[in-house]
Structure formats: C-alpha cells, structure tokens
Coordinates of C-alpha atoms in Angstrom, one line a residue:
Chain B
X1 CA 33.8 14.1 11.4
X2 CA 33.4 11.3 13.9
X3 CA 32.5 7.7 13.0
X4 CA 31.3 7.2 16.6
X5 CA 27.8 8.7 15.9
X6 CA 25.3 5.9 15.3
X7 CA 23.3 6.1 12.1
X8 CA 20.6 8.6 12.9
X9 CA 17.9 7.3 10.6
X10 CA 18.4 3.7 11.8
X11 CA 18.4 4.9 15.4
X12 CA 15.2 7.0 15.1
X13 CA 13.3 4.2 13.1
X14 CA 14.5 1.5 15.4
X15 CA 16.3 -0.5 12.8
X16 CA 18.5 -3.3 14.3
X17 CA 21.3 -5.1 12.6
X18 CA 20.0 -8.2 10.7
X19 CA 16.4 -7.0 10.5
X20 CA 14.6 -6.8 7.2
X21 CA 14.8 -3.0 7.2
X22 CA 18.6 -3.3 7.9
X23 CA 18.8 -5.3 4.6
X24 CA 16.7 -2.8 2.7
X25 CA 19.0 0.0 3.8
X26 CA 22.1 -2.0 3.1
X27 CA 20.8 -2.5 -0.5
X28 CA 21.3 1.3 -0.9
X29 CA 24.3 1.6 1.3
X30 CA 25.7 4.7 -0.4
X31 CA 22.4 6.5 0.2
X32 CA 22.5 5.4 3.8
X33 CA 26.1 6.4 4.4
X34 CA 25.6 9.8 2.7
X35 CA 22.3 10.5 4.5
X36 CA 24.5 10.0 7.7
X37 CA 27.3 12.1 6.3
X38 CA 24.8 14.9 5.6
X39 CA 23.7 14.7 9.2
X40 CA 27.3 14.9 10.3
X41 CA 28.1 17.8 7.9
X42 CA 25.3 19.9 9.3
X43 CA 25.2 18.9 12.9
X44 CA 28.7 17.7 13.9
X45 CA 30.8 20.3 12.0
X46 CA 33.5 22.4 13.5
X47 CA 32.9 25.1 10.9
X48 CA 30.4 27.2 12.8
X49 CA 31.5 30.7 11.7
X50 CA 28.4 31.2 9.6
X51 CA 25.8 29.2 11.6
X52 CA 26.3 28.2 15.1
X53 CA 25.5 24.7 16.4
X54 CA 22.8 26.2 18.7
X55 CA 21.2 27.7 15.6
X56 CA 21.4 24.5 13.8
X57 CA 19.7 22.4 16.5
X58 CA 17.2 25.1 17.3
X59 CA 16.1 25.1 13.6
X60 CA 16.0 21.3 13.6
X61 CA 13.7 21.2 16.6
X62 CA 11.4 23.7 14.9
X63 CA 11.3 21.8 11.6
X64 CA 10.8 18.5 13.3
X65 CA 8.0 20.0 15.3
X66 CA 6.3 21.5 12.2
X67 CA 6.3 18.0 10.7
X68 CA 4.5 16.8 13.7
X69 CA 7.3 14.2 14.3
X70 CA 7.6 14.2 18.1
X71 CA 10.2 11.5 18.4
X72 CA 12.5 13.3 16.1
X73 CA 11.8 16.7 17.8
X74 CA 12.7 15.0 21.1
X75 CA 16.0 13.8 19.6
X76 CA 17.0 17.3 18.4
X77 CA 15.7 18.9 21.5
X78 CA 17.8 16.7 23.8
X79 CA 20.9 17.8 21.9
X80 CA 19.9 21.4 22.1
X81 CA 19.1 21.3 25.7
X82 CA 22.6 20.2 26.4
X83 CA 24.1 23.2 24.7
X84 CA 21.4 25.9 25.4
X85 CA 19.4 24.9 28.5
X86 CA 15.8 26.2 28.3
X87 CA 15.9 26.9 24.5
X88 CA 13.9 23.7 23.5
X89 CA 11.0 25.0 25.6
X90 CA 11.2 28.3 23.7
X91 CA 11.2 26.4 20.4
X92 CA 8.3 24.3 21.4
X93 CA 6.2 27.4 21.9
X94 CA 7.2 28.6 18.4
X95 CA 6.1 25.2 17.0
X96 CA 2.8 25.6 18.6
X97 CA 2.5 29.0 16.9
X98 CA 3.6 27.7 13.5
X99 CA 2.0 24.3 13.1
X100 CA 0.2 24.2 9.8
X101 CA -0.4 22.0 6.8
X102 CA 1.6 22.2 3.6
X103 CA 2.7 22.5 0.9
X104 CA 1.0 25.7 0.0
X105 CA 1.9 28.9 -1.8
X106 CA 1.5 30.8 -5.1
X107 CA 2.7 30.2 -8.6
X108 CA 4.1 32.8 -11.1
X109 CA 1.1 34.8 -12.6
X110 CA -0.5 32.7 -15.4
X111 CA -2.4 29.5 -15.9
X112 CA -1.2 28.0 -12.7
X113 CA -2.6 30.8 -10.6
X114 CA -5.8 28.8 -10.2
X115 CA -3.8 26.3 -8.2
X116 CA -2.6 29.1 -5.7
X117 CA -3.3 28.3 -2.1
X118 CA -2.8 30.6 0.9
X119 CA -0.6 28.9 3.4
X120 CA -0.3 29.8 7.0
X121 CA 2.2 32.4 7.8
X122 CA 4.3 32.6 10.9
X123 CA 5.9 35.4 12.8
X124 CA 8.3 34.5 15.6
X125 CA 6.7 34.9 19.0
X126 CA 9.4 35.2 21.6
X127 CA 11.8 37.4 19.6
X128 CA 13.5 38.7 22.7
X129 CA 14.5 35.2 23.7
X130 CA 15.3 34.0 20.2
X131 CA 17.3 37.1 19.0
X132 CA 16.9 38.6 15.5
X133 CA 19.1 36.0 13.8
X134 CA 17.3 32.9 15.1
X135 CA 13.9 34.6 14.8
X136 CA 14.6 35.3 11.1
X137 CA 15.8 31.7 10.6
X138 CA 12.7 30.2 12.1
X139 CA 10.5 32.4 9.9
X140 CA 12.5 31.4 6.8
X141 CA 12.3 27.7 7.9
X142 CA 8.5 27.9 8.3
X143 CA 8.1 29.2 4.8
X144 CA 10.4 26.5 3.4
X145 CA 8.4 23.8 5.2
X146 CA 4.9 25.0 4.8
X147 CA 4.8 27.4 1.8
X148 CA 7.9 26.4 -0.3
X149 CA 6.6 27.9 -3.5
X150 CA 6.1 31.4 -1.9
X151 CA 9.9 31.5 -1.5
X152 CA 11.4 34.6 -3.2
X153 CA 14.4 36.9 -3.2
X154 CA 12.8 39.2 -0.5
X155 CA 12.9 36.2 1.9
X156 CA 16.6 36.0 1.5
X157 CA 17.0 39.7 1.9
X158 CA 15.2 39.4 5.2
X159 CA 17.9 36.9 6.3
X160 CA 20.7 39.2 5.2
X161 CA 19.1 42.0 7.0
X162 CA 19.0 39.9 10.2
X163 CA 22.7 39.3 10.0
X164 CA 22.9 36.1 8.0
X165 CA 25.8 35.8 5.5
X166 CA 25.3 34.4 2.0
X167 CA 27.2 31.2 3.0
X168 CA 25.1 31.1 6.2
X169 CA 21.9 31.2 4.2
X170 CA 23.2 28.4 2.0
X171 CA 23.9 26.2 5.1
X172 CA 20.5 27.1 6.6
X173 CA 18.7 26.3 3.3
X174 CA 20.5 22.9 3.2
X175 CA 19.7 22.2 6.9
X176 CA 16.0 22.8 6.5
X177 CA 15.8 21.0 3.2
X178 CA 17.9 18.0 4.4
X179 CA 15.5 17.7 7.4
X180 CA 12.5 17.7 5.0
X181 CA 14.2 14.6 3.5
X182 CA 15.4 13.0 6.6
X183 CA 12.1 13.3 8.4
X184 CA 10.3 11.8 5.5
X185 CA 12.6 8.8 5.2
X186 CA 12.1 8.2 8.9
X187 CA 8.3 8.5 8.6
X188 CA 8.2 6.3 5.5
X189 CA 10.5 3.5 6.9
X190 CA 8.6 3.6 10.2
X191 CA 5.5 3.0 8.2
X192 CA 7.2 0.2 6.1
X193 CA 8.4 -1.4 9.3
X194 CA 4.8 -2.0 10.4
X195 CA 3.9 -3.3 6.9
X196 CA 6.7 -5.6 5.8
X197 CA 5.9 -8.4 3.4
X198 CA 5.1 -11.6 5.4
Chain Q
X1 CA 30.9 42.6 -0.8
X2 CA 29.1 39.4 -1.8
X3 CA 26.5 39.4 0.9
X4 CA 23.6 40.9 -1.2
X5 CA 20.8 39.8 -3.4
X6 CA 21.7 39.2 -7.0
X7 CA 19.0 41.1 -9.1
X8 CA 17.9 38.8 -11.9
X9 CA 16.2 40.3 -14.9
X10 CA 14.2 37.3 -15.8
X11 CA 12.7 38.0 -19.3
X12 CA 10.9 34.6 -19.6
X13 CA 9.4 33.2 -16.4
X14 CA 7.9 29.7 -17.0
X15 CA 4.3 29.9 -16.0
X16 CA 3.4 26.3 -16.6
X17 CA 4.9 22.9 -15.8
X18 CA 6.9 21.8 -18.8
X19 CA 9.4 19.2 -20.0
X20 CA 11.5 21.8 -21.8
X21 CA 15.0 22.6 -20.7
X22 CA 15.0 25.4 -18.3
X23 CA 17.6 27.7 -17.0
X24 CA 18.1 28.5 -13.2
X25 CA 19.2 31.9 -12.0
X26 CA 20.5 32.3 -8.4
X27 CA 19.4 35.1 -6.0
X28 CA 22.8 34.8 -4.1
X29 CA 26.2 35.0 -5.5
X30 CA 27.7 31.7 -6.5
X31 CA 31.4 30.9 -5.9
X32 CA 33.8 31.8 -8.7
X33 CA 35.7 28.9 -10.2
X34 CA 39.1 30.4 -9.3
X35 CA 38.1 30.5 -5.6
X36 CA 37.5 26.7 -5.5
X37 CA 39.8 24.6 -3.2
X38 CA 40.1 20.9 -3.3
X39 CA 37.4 20.7 -0.7
X40 CA 35.0 22.6 -3.0
X41 CA 35.9 20.4 -5.9
X42 CA 35.2 17.3 -3.8
X43 CA 31.8 18.8 -2.8
X44 CA 30.8 19.4 -6.4
X45 CA 31.6 15.7 -7.1
X46 CA 31.4 16.1 -10.8
X47 CA 33.8 18.7 -12.2
X48 CA 31.2 19.8 -14.9
X49 CA 29.1 21.1 -12.1
X50 CA 31.4 24.1 -11.7
X51 CA 29.6 25.5 -14.8
X52 CA 26.2 25.4 -12.9
X53 CA 25.2 28.5 -10.9
X54 CA 23.1 26.2 -8.7
X55 CA 26.0 23.9 -7.7
X56 CA 28.4 26.8 -7.5
X57 CA 26.1 28.5 -4.9
X58 CA 25.7 25.3 -3.0
X59 CA 29.6 24.9 -3.1
X60 CA 29.8 27.6 -0.4
X61 CA 29.1 24.7 2.0
X62 CA 31.0 21.9 0.3
X63 CA 30.6 19.1 2.8
X64 CA 26.8 19.1 2.8
X65 CA 26.8 19.5 -1.0
X66 CA 29.0 16.5 -1.5
X67 CA 26.9 14.3 0.8
X68 CA 23.7 15.5 -0.7
X69 CA 24.9 14.6 -4.2
X70 CA 26.1 11.1 -3.2
X71 CA 22.8 10.5 -1.6
X72 CA 20.9 11.6 -4.7
X73 CA 22.9 9.5 -7.0
X74 CA 22.4 6.2 -5.1
X75 CA 18.7 6.9 -4.6
X76 CA 18.1 7.4 -8.3
X77 CA 20.8 5.5 -10.1
X78 CA 21.2 2.3 -8.0
X79 CA 18.3 0.2 -9.4
X80 CA 19.8 -3.2 -8.3
X81 CA 16.8 -5.5 -7.3
X82 CA 14.6 -2.4 -6.9
X83 CA 12.3 0.0 -8.5
X84 CA 12.9 0.7 -12.2
X85 CA 14.5 4.0 -13.0
X86 CA 11.4 5.6 -14.8
X87 CA 9.4 5.1 -11.7
X88 CA 11.9 6.7 -9.5
X89 CA 11.8 9.7 -11.8
X90 CA 8.0 9.6 -11.6
X91 CA 8.2 9.9 -7.8
X92 CA 10.6 12.8 -8.1
X93 CA 8.4 14.4 -10.7
X94 CA 5.3 13.9 -8.6
X95 CA 6.8 15.4 -5.5
X96 CA 8.0 18.3 -7.5
X97 CA 4.7 18.8 -9.1
X98 CA 3.0 18.8 -5.7
X99 CA 5.4 21.1 -4.1
X100 CA 5.2 23.4 -7.1
X101 CA 8.9 23.4 -8.1
X102 CA 8.6 24.1 -11.9
X103 CA 12.4 23.6 -12.5
X104 CA 12.7 20.3 -10.6
X105 CA 9.5 19.0 -12.3
X106 CA 10.9 19.8 -15.7
X107 CA 14.2 17.9 -15.2
X108 CA 12.6 14.8 -13.8
X109 CA 9.6 14.7 -16.0
X110 CA 12.0 14.8 -18.8
X111 CA 13.9 11.9 -17.3
X112 CA 10.7 9.9 -16.6
X113 CA 9.7 10.4 -20.2
X114 CA 13.2 9.4 -21.5
X115 CA 13.3 6.2 -19.5
X116 CA 9.6 5.2 -19.8
X117 CA 9.0 6.3 -23.4
X118 CA 5.7 7.6 -22.1
X119 CA 6.1 11.3 -22.7
X120 CA 2.3 11.9 -23.1
X121 CA 1.5 10.2 -19.8
X122 CA 4.2 12.2 -18.0
X123 CA 2.8 15.4 -19.5
X124 CA -0.5 14.6 -18.0
X125 CA 1.0 14.6 -14.6
X126 CA 2.4 18.1 -15.4
X127 CA -0.8 19.5 -17.0
X128 CA -3.5 17.9 -14.8
X129 CA -1.6 17.6 -11.6
X130 CA -1.0 14.8 -9.1
X131 CA -4.7 13.5 -9.4
X132 CA -4.3 12.7 -13.1
X133 CA -5.7 9.3 -13.8
X134 CA -2.8 7.7 -15.8
X135 CA -2.7 4.0 -15.0
X136 CA -3.2 2.2 -11.7
X137 CA 0.5 1.5 -11.0
X138 CA 1.6 5.0 -11.9
X139 CA -1.4 6.6 -10.0
X140 CA -0.3 4.6 -6.9
X141 CA 3.3 5.7 -7.0
X142 CA 2.2 9.3 -7.6
X143 CA -0.3 9.2 -4.7
X144 CA 2.3 7.6 -2.3
X145 CA 4.9 10.3 -3.3
X146 CA 2.3 13.0 -2.7
X147 CA 1.2 11.6 0.8
X148 CA 4.9 11.6 1.9
X149 CA 5.4 15.1 0.5
X150 CA 2.6 16.6 2.6
X151 CA 3.5 18.3 5.8
X152 CA 2.8 16.6 8.1
X153 CA 3.3 13.5 6.0
X154 CA 0.2 11.3 5.6
X155 CA 1.9 8.3 4.0
X156 CA 1.1 5.1 5.8
X157 CA -0.5 1.7 5.8
X158 CA -2.9 2.5 3.0
X159 CA -0.3 3.7 0.6
X160 CA 2.0 0.8 1.4
X161 CA -0.9 -1.7 0.8
X162 CA -1.7 -0.1 -2.6
X163 CA 2.0 -0.1 -3.7
X164 CA 2.2 -3.8 -2.7
X165 CA -1.0 -4.6 -4.5
X166 CA 0.7 -3.3 -7.6
X167 CA 3.6 -5.6 -7.3
X168 CA 6.1 -3.5 -5.4
X169 CA 8.4 -5.3 -3.1
X170 CA 9.6 -3.9 0.3
X171 CA 12.8 -2.6 -1.3
X172 CA 10.8 -1.0 -4.2
X173 CA 8.5 0.6 -1.7
X174 CA 11.6 1.9 0.1
X175 CA 12.8 3.2 -3.2
X176 CA 9.6 5.2 -3.7
X177 CA 9.9 6.6 -0.1
X178 CA 13.5 7.7 -0.8
X179 CA 12.8 9.2 -4.2
X180 CA 9.9 11.2 -3.0
X181 CA 11.7 12.3 0.2
X182 CA 14.8 13.3 -1.7
X183 CA 12.8 15.8 -3.8
X184 CA 11.5 17.4 -0.6
X185 CA 15.2 18.4 -0.2
X186 CA 15.9 19.4 -3.8
X187 CA 12.7 21.2 -4.4
X188 CA 13.3 23.5 -1.3
X189 CA 16.7 24.4 -2.4
X190 CA 15.7 25.1 -6.0
X191 CA 12.5 27.1 -5.0
X192 CA 14.2 29.2 -2.4
X193 CA 17.7 30.1 -3.7
X194 CA 16.8 31.3 -7.2
X195 CA 14.3 31.0 -10.0
X196 CA 13.7 29.2 -13.3
X197 CA 13.8 31.0 -16.7
X198 CA 12.8 29.8 -20.1

C-alpha cells in the first residue's frame, strides 16, 4: 500500500489541516487512518485475481451514483476513466436505470411482515458492454444498497453463476458495504462543516 | 470445490427484533483455521474471532477485514471527549433496526441496554421501530441515524440543529455520524452473506 494517497474522506469533504473538522477527525485518528486503509485495501491493492481494479471502480461509480453523491461519483469515475475509457459513461446510464430510495425489502415471514416494503429492482441495461460478471456485480450492488433485507443465498448463487469466486464475492460485498459507510461519513461531515458550533 | 452455496438448515429463524443472543450462519464457505496465514491472523485482529464463521468468511480478504475491524473499534470504543458509549450503541441499533438487520440489531441493542441500563427503552426501539417515542435526546439520535441510513441520505442541517439542541458537541455529532454510518457497512455484510438463527 502506498502512503502517498491523500486521505480520501478529507479530500472529498474538503477538510484542510488545522480546521475544526480536521481536529474532529484527529480525535478519532484510528478510525480516520483505518477508513483510509480500507480504501487502500479495496482500491489500491495488487491482489486483483478475484476482482479486477476496473470492476472495483465501476461498482464504486454505480454505488456513489445510487446514493446521489455526484462529487463522489465524479471522483471514482475519473479513476475509472483512466483505466477503462468510456466505461464511466456506461455506468452513468446504469445509475439512471437504478436510482431509487432505500432501505426497502422483506422480513422473514412473521410479525415483521407488516413492515415489508417493495423496493425498486434493477436489471443491468447494457449487458453487452458490461459483460456478465460486471452486470451481475451491479445487480448485486443495487440490492445491497437499496434492498439490503432482500438479500438471500440465491443472490450469491447468481454471482457464482456469473463467474464470481467465493473470495471475490467477499471482496465485492466488502466494497459495496464499505462505500455505504464512506459515502455516509462524507455526507454527514459535509453537513457538519456547514453547521459547526460558532 | 469451495465455490458453492452452503445450504443452511435453519430450524429457528428469528422473526422479530430481539435482544437475545443469536447465531449467524454463512451462505458461503468460511476459511478453515489450519489455512490461516499470518496475514489472515492480522486481518482477524482478535484471535478469538477464528471461532466465528462470520469473521472466518471475511478473512478470505484479510486486509479489508483488518481495516474494517480497527475502524469499528475506534468508532465505538474511543469515547474520549465524545458521545457516551450507550448512545453510540443506540445509533448502531437504530441504523440496524431501520435497515432490517435482525442480527446486528440484537447485538447492539444488547450493548445499548448493558451500558445505559435502559433495557425496556431499547426494547421499544426494537418493538415499535425507529419512530418510537422514547425520550427527546434518544429520539433525536435515532432520527439522525435513520436520516443518514436512508439512500440517498437525508441527514442535514435540521438533524444537526436538533442534536445540538440536545447538548451534543461537534465531536459528539461526528460520533453519531460515524456510528450510524458504520452500521450501514456492517448491516450489509451480515444481511447478505448469511442469516441469523435462534
């Protein structure tokens, strides 16, 4: 892992050294360092046998887009464009297909069934351009982002059938789930930056 | 051949949110202890986690697991100058209740009860959901956690103003943001890679 990559959350929120938010993040330095280490483990790894870097950044663009976080989408898209020219535009069209509100989904049959909500489903559009593996990954990512409680073993079977290994599925799951965290920290700190105590 | 779904014969699916101790059964094959290298042990962070099917499945990608775990620990255990521990657990339980992760909600509702000594109030969050009217400060922390858990996140100026009105400092508001955001990571792993059992 490199140490030359600037802290991604600081960068995207616009936190500058010596600012109040810099001090807030420094008060939880281990969380700050390990959120960054998580980013590096997922996006600057050399172990790409199970999930390629193009797949990682393509899924990141899709997930940031589903969250409606355009600045973060642009960040991941710029990295993807450098390694797969034209793919960010394809992903942008998938985001337009997949945008929805969450969390939704169903509970195990029983008293909680009254809380079931039917979430928007998504089927990859440009399957020819995405390929079977990436199309399956986007469909899984959509479920995790929008309908997390609809997740089931059949969804993992669909990934296996599309050529994903068990270890690849673990990495993909971590990547989407990490982004659900990272995007919310960025969203939250950006809101806090506008509302700091006088 | 490990790349297949693990068929779980779950006899006792929890159908309500509970503070009881639950099991968690993976849908993909965890690593076996004898296959762990030093890097895997480092990813597990705590050796005892080699007994957990959840952590042994995530150990397939040890670098992100290790960074995830260290992020988690600082967000929840580093209370210096910040939000008290029970209210961090409350944020975690609220996010889990809203996403619908029965397993995560059970663990963190239990912790919230243990640290706050308010088991009946925590149970109301589980039974009535995130709109339960518990007390003004807890209601506000729950509502802020829910707003950040939505996709797209709706957390913003109004949530921060309410948190501040209930006495939370900037650092404490950041702690709420991180506690809720982290469970958007954890919930998605727990919901999608296996299932709870009584």
